[in-house]
Short mmCIF file of C-alpha atoms and ligand atoms in Angstrom, two decimals:
data_model
loop_
_atom_site.label_atom_id
_atom_site.label_comp_id
_atom_site.label_asym_id
_atom_site.label_seq_id
_atom_site.Cartn_x
_atom_site.Cartn_y
_atom_site.Cartn_z
CA MET A 19 -35.70 -20.23 41.01
CA THR A 20 -37.74 -19.01 38.06
CA ALA A 21 -37.06 -15.25 38.17
CA ARG A 22 -34.48 -13.57 36.00
CA LEU A 23 -31.70 -12.14 38.17
CA LEU A 24 -31.17 -8.40 37.62
CA ASP A 25 -27.39 -8.11 37.84
CA GLY A 26 -26.73 -4.65 39.27
CA LYS A 27 -22.99 -5.20 39.24
CA ALA A 28 -22.99 -5.78 35.49
CA VAL A 29 -25.38 -2.90 34.73
CA ALA A 30 -23.39 -0.56 37.00
CA ALA A 31 -20.17 -1.54 35.19
CA ARG A 32 -21.83 -0.60 31.88
CA VAL A 33 -23.03 2.76 33.26
CA ARG A 34 -19.53 3.45 34.59
CA GLY A 35 -18.09 2.62 31.17
CA GLU A 36 -20.45 5.21 29.66
CA VAL A 37 -19.36 7.72 32.31
CA LEU A 38 -15.70 7.06 31.47
CA ALA A 39 -16.37 7.63 27.75
CA ARG A 40 -18.01 10.96 28.62
CA THR A 41 -15.18 12.07 30.94
CA VAL A 42 -12.65 11.26 28.19
CA ALA A 43 -14.62 13.44 25.76
CA LEU A 44 -14.86 16.25 28.32
CA ALA A 45 -11.13 15.99 29.09
CA ALA A 46 -10.46 16.62 25.40
CA ARG A 47 -12.23 19.96 25.96
CA GLY A 48 -10.05 20.59 29.03
CA LEU A 49 -12.81 19.81 31.51
CA VAL A 50 -12.27 17.28 34.31
CA PRO A 51 -15.50 16.58 36.24
CA GLY A 52 -14.92 17.05 39.96
CA LEU A 53 -16.84 15.52 42.86
CA ALA A 54 -16.46 16.69 46.47
CA VAL A 55 -17.37 14.03 49.01
CA VAL A 56 -17.89 15.32 52.55
CA LEU A 57 -17.99 12.95 55.51
CA VAL A 58 -18.55 14.18 59.06
CA GLY A 59 -17.46 11.80 61.81
CA GLU A 60 -16.27 8.21 61.62
CA ASP A 61 -19.41 6.10 61.22
CA PRO A 62 -17.79 2.93 59.78
CA ALA A 63 -20.58 2.20 57.26
CA SER A 64 -20.51 5.79 55.97
CA ALA A 65 -16.70 5.70 55.77
CA VAL A 66 -16.89 2.56 53.58
CA TYR A 67 -19.48 4.19 51.29
CA VAL A 68 -17.47 7.37 50.99
CA ARG A 69 -14.23 5.54 50.20
CA SER A 70 -15.91 3.45 47.51
CA LYS A 71 -17.51 6.56 46.00
CA ALA A 72 -14.11 8.27 45.74
CA LYS A 73 -12.44 5.15 44.28
CA ALA A 74 -15.16 4.62 41.67
CA ALA A 75 -14.96 8.29 40.73
CA ARG A 76 -11.24 8.12 40.04
CA GLU A 77 -11.68 4.96 37.95
CA CYS A 78 -14.16 6.83 35.74
CA GLY A 79 -12.01 9.91 35.17
CA VAL A 80 -13.83 11.99 37.78
CA ALA A 81 -11.59 13.92 40.20
CA ALA A 82 -12.66 13.14 43.77
CA PHE A 83 -12.00 15.62 46.56
CA ASP A 84 -12.37 14.02 49.98
CA TYR A 85 -13.27 16.04 53.05
CA THR A 86 -13.34 13.94 56.21
CA LEU A 87 -14.21 16.18 59.12
CA PRO A 88 -14.25 15.52 62.87
CA LYS A 89 -17.71 14.81 64.30
CA GLU A 90 -17.38 17.86 66.57
CA ILE A 91 -17.29 20.29 63.63
CA SER A 92 -19.85 23.05 64.04
CA GLU A 93 -22.75 23.60 61.66
CA ALA A 94 -21.29 27.02 60.77
CA GLU A 95 -17.94 25.48 59.81
CA LEU A 96 -19.63 22.85 57.65
CA LEU A 97 -21.74 25.53 55.94
CA THR A 98 -18.56 27.52 55.26
CA LEU A 99 -16.99 24.47 53.59
CA VAL A 100 -20.11 23.86 51.46
CA ARG A 101 -20.14 27.49 50.32
CA SER A 102 -16.46 27.32 49.38
CA LEU A 103 -17.18 24.19 47.32
CA ASN A 104 -20.09 26.02 45.64
CA ASP A 105 -17.60 28.70 44.57
CA ASP A 106 -14.88 26.27 43.44
CA PRO A 107 -14.94 25.90 39.63
CA THR A 108 -13.09 22.54 39.78
CA VAL A 109 -15.97 21.05 41.80
CA HIS A 110 -19.08 20.15 39.76
CA GLY A 111 -20.79 17.86 42.25
CA ILE A 112 -21.08 18.08 46.04
CA LEU A 113 -22.11 15.13 48.18
CA VAL A 114 -22.50 15.45 51.95
CA GLN A 115 -22.84 11.94 53.34
CA LEU A 116 -25.92 11.45 55.55
CA PRO A 117 -26.72 11.02 58.37
CA LEU A 118 -25.02 14.02 59.96
CA PRO A 119 -24.36 14.30 63.72
CA SER A 120 -27.44 15.46 65.64
CA HIS A 121 -26.05 18.94 66.48
CA ILE A 122 -26.02 19.81 62.75
CA ARG A 123 -29.29 20.66 61.01
CA THR A 124 -29.30 18.46 57.90
CA ARG A 125 -31.82 20.73 56.17
CA LYS A 126 -29.55 23.77 56.56
CA VAL A 127 -26.63 21.90 54.99
CA ILE A 128 -28.65 20.52 52.07
CA GLU A 129 -30.14 23.95 51.38
CA ALA A 130 -26.63 25.46 51.33
CA ILE A 131 -25.52 23.22 48.44
CA SER A 132 -25.84 24.95 45.09
CA PRO A 133 -28.74 23.24 43.24
CA GLU A 134 -26.47 23.11 40.15
CA LYS A 135 -23.98 20.97 42.11
CA ASP A 136 -26.50 18.90 44.05
CA VAL A 137 -25.68 15.51 42.49
CA ASP A 138 -27.60 13.74 45.30
CA GLY A 139 -30.79 15.54 44.24
CA PHE A 140 -31.67 16.37 47.85
CA HIS A 141 -31.97 20.18 47.56
CA PRO A 142 -35.61 21.33 47.80
CA LEU A 143 -35.36 22.90 44.33
CA ASN A 144 -34.37 19.57 42.78
CA VAL A 145 -36.98 17.72 44.87
CA GLY A 146 -39.60 20.17 43.57
CA LEU A 147 -38.49 19.80 39.95
CA LEU A 148 -38.82 16.02 40.26
CA ALA A 149 -42.25 16.36 41.89
CA GLN A 150 -43.36 18.53 38.96
CA GLY A 151 -42.15 15.93 36.46
CA THR A 152 -39.28 18.06 35.12
CA PRO A 153 -36.31 16.59 36.99
CA ARG A 154 -32.78 17.96 36.93
CA PHE A 155 -30.79 15.97 39.51
CA VAL A 156 -32.52 12.79 40.69
CA PRO A 157 -31.41 10.94 43.86
CA CYS A 158 -28.96 8.19 42.90
CA THR A 159 -30.60 5.11 44.43
CA PRO A 160 -34.04 5.64 42.81
CA LEU A 161 -32.30 6.48 39.53
CA GLY A 162 -30.44 3.16 39.80
CA CYS A 163 -33.74 1.35 40.44
CA MET A 164 -35.25 2.92 37.29
CA THR A 165 -32.22 1.77 35.28
CA LEU A 166 -32.70 -1.78 36.58
CA LEU A 167 -36.42 -1.65 35.71
CA ALA A 168 -35.45 -0.65 32.18
CA GLU A 169 -33.02 -3.59 32.13
CA ALA A 170 -35.88 -5.88 33.16
CA GLY A 171 -37.96 -4.55 30.26
CA ALA A 172 -40.66 -3.36 32.67
CA GLU A 173 -43.76 -1.91 31.01
CA LEU A 174 -44.46 0.88 33.47
CA ALA A 175 -47.29 2.77 31.77
CA GLY A 176 -50.53 1.67 33.41
CA ALA A 177 -48.76 -0.86 35.63
CA ARG A 178 -49.50 -1.11 39.33
CA ALA A 179 -46.32 -0.22 41.21
CA ILE A 180 -45.81 -0.25 44.96
CA VAL A 181 -42.96 1.45 46.81
CA ILE A 182 -42.55 0.32 50.41
CA GLY A 183 -40.80 3.00 52.50
CA ARG A 184 -41.35 6.76 52.29
CA SER A 185 -37.86 8.18 52.91
CA ASN A 186 -36.68 11.35 51.19
CA ILE A 187 -33.64 9.49 49.84
CA VAL A 188 -35.43 6.52 48.24
CA GLY A 189 -39.19 6.04 48.68
CA LYS A 190 -40.58 9.47 47.84
CA PRO A 191 -38.36 10.15 44.79
CA MET A 192 -38.97 6.56 43.58
CA ALA A 193 -42.74 7.14 43.72
CA ALA A 194 -42.29 10.39 41.76
CA LEU A 195 -40.20 8.67 39.06
CA LEU A 196 -42.72 5.84 38.63
CA THR A 197 -45.56 8.38 38.48
CA ALA A 198 -43.69 10.27 35.76
CA ARG A 199 -43.60 7.01 33.78
CA ASP A 200 -47.39 6.64 34.07
CA ALA A 201 -47.44 3.81 36.59
CA THR A 202 -50.27 3.70 39.13
CA VAL A 203 -48.24 4.15 42.28
CA THR A 204 -48.93 3.12 45.86
CA LEU A 205 -46.52 4.51 48.46
CA ALA A 206 -46.71 2.15 51.43
CA HIS A 207 -45.05 2.59 54.83
CA SER A 208 -45.01 1.37 58.42
CA ARG A 209 -48.63 2.48 59.01
CA THR A 210 -50.03 0.86 55.86
CA ARG A 211 -53.02 -1.42 56.55
CA ASP A 212 -52.93 -4.82 54.83
CA LEU A 213 -49.45 -4.46 53.33
CA ALA A 214 -49.65 -8.03 52.01
CA GLY A 215 -52.85 -7.24 50.09
CA GLU A 216 -51.34 -4.06 48.62
CA ILE A 217 -48.19 -5.88 47.50
CA LEU A 218 -50.15 -8.79 46.01
CA ARG A 219 -51.80 -6.41 43.50
CA ALA A 220 -48.52 -4.93 42.28
CA ASP A 221 -46.76 -5.60 38.97
CA VAL A 222 -43.66 -3.74 40.16
CA ILE A 223 -42.44 -3.85 43.77
CA VAL A 224 -39.72 -1.58 45.15
CA ALA A 225 -38.81 -2.53 48.72
CA ALA A 226 -37.03 0.22 50.69
CA LEU A 227 -38.19 -0.16 54.26
CA GLY A 228 -34.90 -1.29 55.81
CA ARG A 229 -36.14 -4.44 57.59
CA ALA A 230 -34.54 -7.78 56.83
CA GLU A 231 -36.80 -10.04 54.71
CA ALA A 232 -39.92 -8.19 55.90
CA ILE A 233 -41.53 -8.68 52.47
CA ARG A 234 -42.60 -12.34 52.28
CA GLY A 235 -42.29 -14.39 49.12
CA GLU A 236 -45.99 -15.34 49.13
CA TRP A 237 -46.94 -11.65 48.87
CA ILE A 238 -45.38 -11.41 45.40
CA LYS A 239 -47.83 -11.58 42.49
CA PRO A 240 -46.67 -14.23 40.01
CA GLY A 241 -44.72 -12.48 37.23
CA ALA A 242 -44.06 -9.27 39.19
CA ILE A 243 -40.70 -7.45 39.03
CA VAL A 244 -39.01 -7.04 42.42
CA ILE A 245 -36.40 -4.36 43.19
CA ASP A 246 -34.89 -4.78 46.65
CA VAL A 247 -33.17 -1.65 48.01
CA GLY A 248 -32.58 -3.13 51.48
CA ILE A 249 -29.13 -3.90 52.82
CA ASN A 250 -29.37 -5.56 56.23
CA ARG A 251 -26.62 -7.36 58.08
CA THR A 252 -27.54 -10.60 59.86
CA ALA A 253 -26.07 -11.69 63.20
CA GLU A 254 -23.73 -13.93 61.17
CA GLY A 255 -22.51 -10.92 59.19
CA LYS A 256 -24.31 -11.86 55.97
CA LEU A 257 -25.98 -9.13 53.86
CA ILE A 258 -29.67 -9.68 53.11
CA GLY A 259 -32.39 -7.57 51.56
CA ASP A 260 -35.86 -6.39 52.60
CA VAL A 261 -37.43 -9.19 50.52
CA GLU A 262 -37.44 -12.90 51.36
CA PHE A 263 -35.30 -13.61 48.30
CA ALA A 264 -35.55 -17.37 47.67
CA ALA A 265 -39.35 -17.53 48.02
CA ALA A 266 -39.87 -14.29 46.04
CA ALA A 267 -37.66 -15.56 43.21
CA GLU A 268 -40.04 -18.54 42.78
CA ARG A 269 -42.87 -16.14 41.86
CA ALA A 270 -41.28 -13.00 40.38
CA SER A 271 -40.37 -12.67 36.70
CA ALA A 272 -37.26 -10.67 37.62
CA ILE A 273 -35.60 -9.80 40.93
CA THR A 274 -32.48 -7.99 42.20
CA PRO A 275 -30.08 -9.92 44.42
CA VAL A 276 -28.63 -8.51 47.68
CA PRO A 277 -25.75 -7.81 47.50
CA GLY A 278 -25.07 -7.10 43.82
CA GLY A 279 -28.41 -5.53 42.86
CA VAL A 280 -29.32 -1.94 43.66
CA GLY A 281 -26.18 -1.28 45.76
CA PRO A 282 -23.65 -1.00 42.92
CA MET A 283 -26.09 1.12 40.89
CA THR A 284 -26.16 3.97 43.41
CA ILE A 285 -22.51 4.90 42.95
CA ALA A 286 -22.71 4.51 39.16
CA MET A 287 -25.66 6.94 39.04
CA LEU A 288 -23.80 9.40 41.32
CA LEU A 289 -20.97 9.47 38.79
CA ALA A 290 -23.44 9.89 35.92
CA ASN A 291 -25.03 12.83 37.76
CA THR A 292 -21.57 14.35 38.34
CA VAL A 293 -20.69 14.15 34.64
CA ASP A 294 -24.09 15.70 33.81
CA ALA A 295 -23.27 18.54 36.21
CA ALA A 296 -19.86 19.09 34.62
CA ALA A 297 -21.19 18.86 31.07
CA SER A 298 -23.78 21.56 31.77
CA VAL A 299 -21.00 24.02 32.67
CA THR A 300 -20.17 26.28 29.77
CA VAL A 301 -16.43 26.57 29.32
N1 GUN B 23 -26.74 8.11 53.03
C1 GUN B 23 -27.37 7.00 52.59
N2 GUN B 23 -27.58 7.09 51.26
C2 GUN B 23 -27.07 8.27 50.86
C3 GUN B 23 -26.98 8.93 49.61
O1 GUN B 23 -27.43 8.46 48.57
N3 GUN B 23 -26.38 10.15 49.62
C4 GUN B 23 -25.90 10.71 50.75
N4 GUN B 23 -25.33 11.91 50.66
N5 GUN B 23 -25.96 10.14 51.93
C5 GUN B 23 -26.55 8.92 51.98
#
């Protein structure tokens, strides 16, 4: 392997240390940042995420308020909870874990979250601010990817960057962030023609398509930086990314491992967003 490994676990630990320093300073002013984490239903993967979010919050001096609701809860009841959290001065950040059950309109729930408490950055106001290049809250996974690119020393201005996957949670905000840093951005997706050719031109590759090892090592331009957002479980229970890691690491200058790359960054950035939300409250 020739690529430098971008150690998300180590970078996330550093970010969490910075968050802790900020919560200690805020506590001295009598302000404890609070994060409400709402989970509807018992999807096991979501339950694991939500538990680790709450645990990491407490370790960083952020008060975590857990709301685990039965999957039968009505949309109206969920909206009532969100509005009560909007009005609760001890709550600075609100996270509603996605996906929601199909009888609940996700858009309605996201739009009900106060934009000032939208630490996921999913509210249309925050999406619009990011699109205009004046972000307030930025979705946590793309923010983590940008932090790892900084760690890699990526020169983004003028670079060719490709994002594979156009989700609202990762791909679209990632493309906006890279654009704001003056990269020349291609947003590729399942209908892209000649994906290999597009990737081969790129200096920076962000893979977020959610298909195990779909990005082949020979598609990586020598010296490119590879950020792998994918987390896929194999039949043997192993976690692998969207990039064919071993072959890509022979060509890339830097690459994130899976697990231990982007994954740990997401929660660290969520906590950073929560402390930002609390710090912007005038007490
Ligand atoms: N589901 C998958 N990723 C996320 C995330 O970043 N935030 C929320 N709320 N739900 C998710």
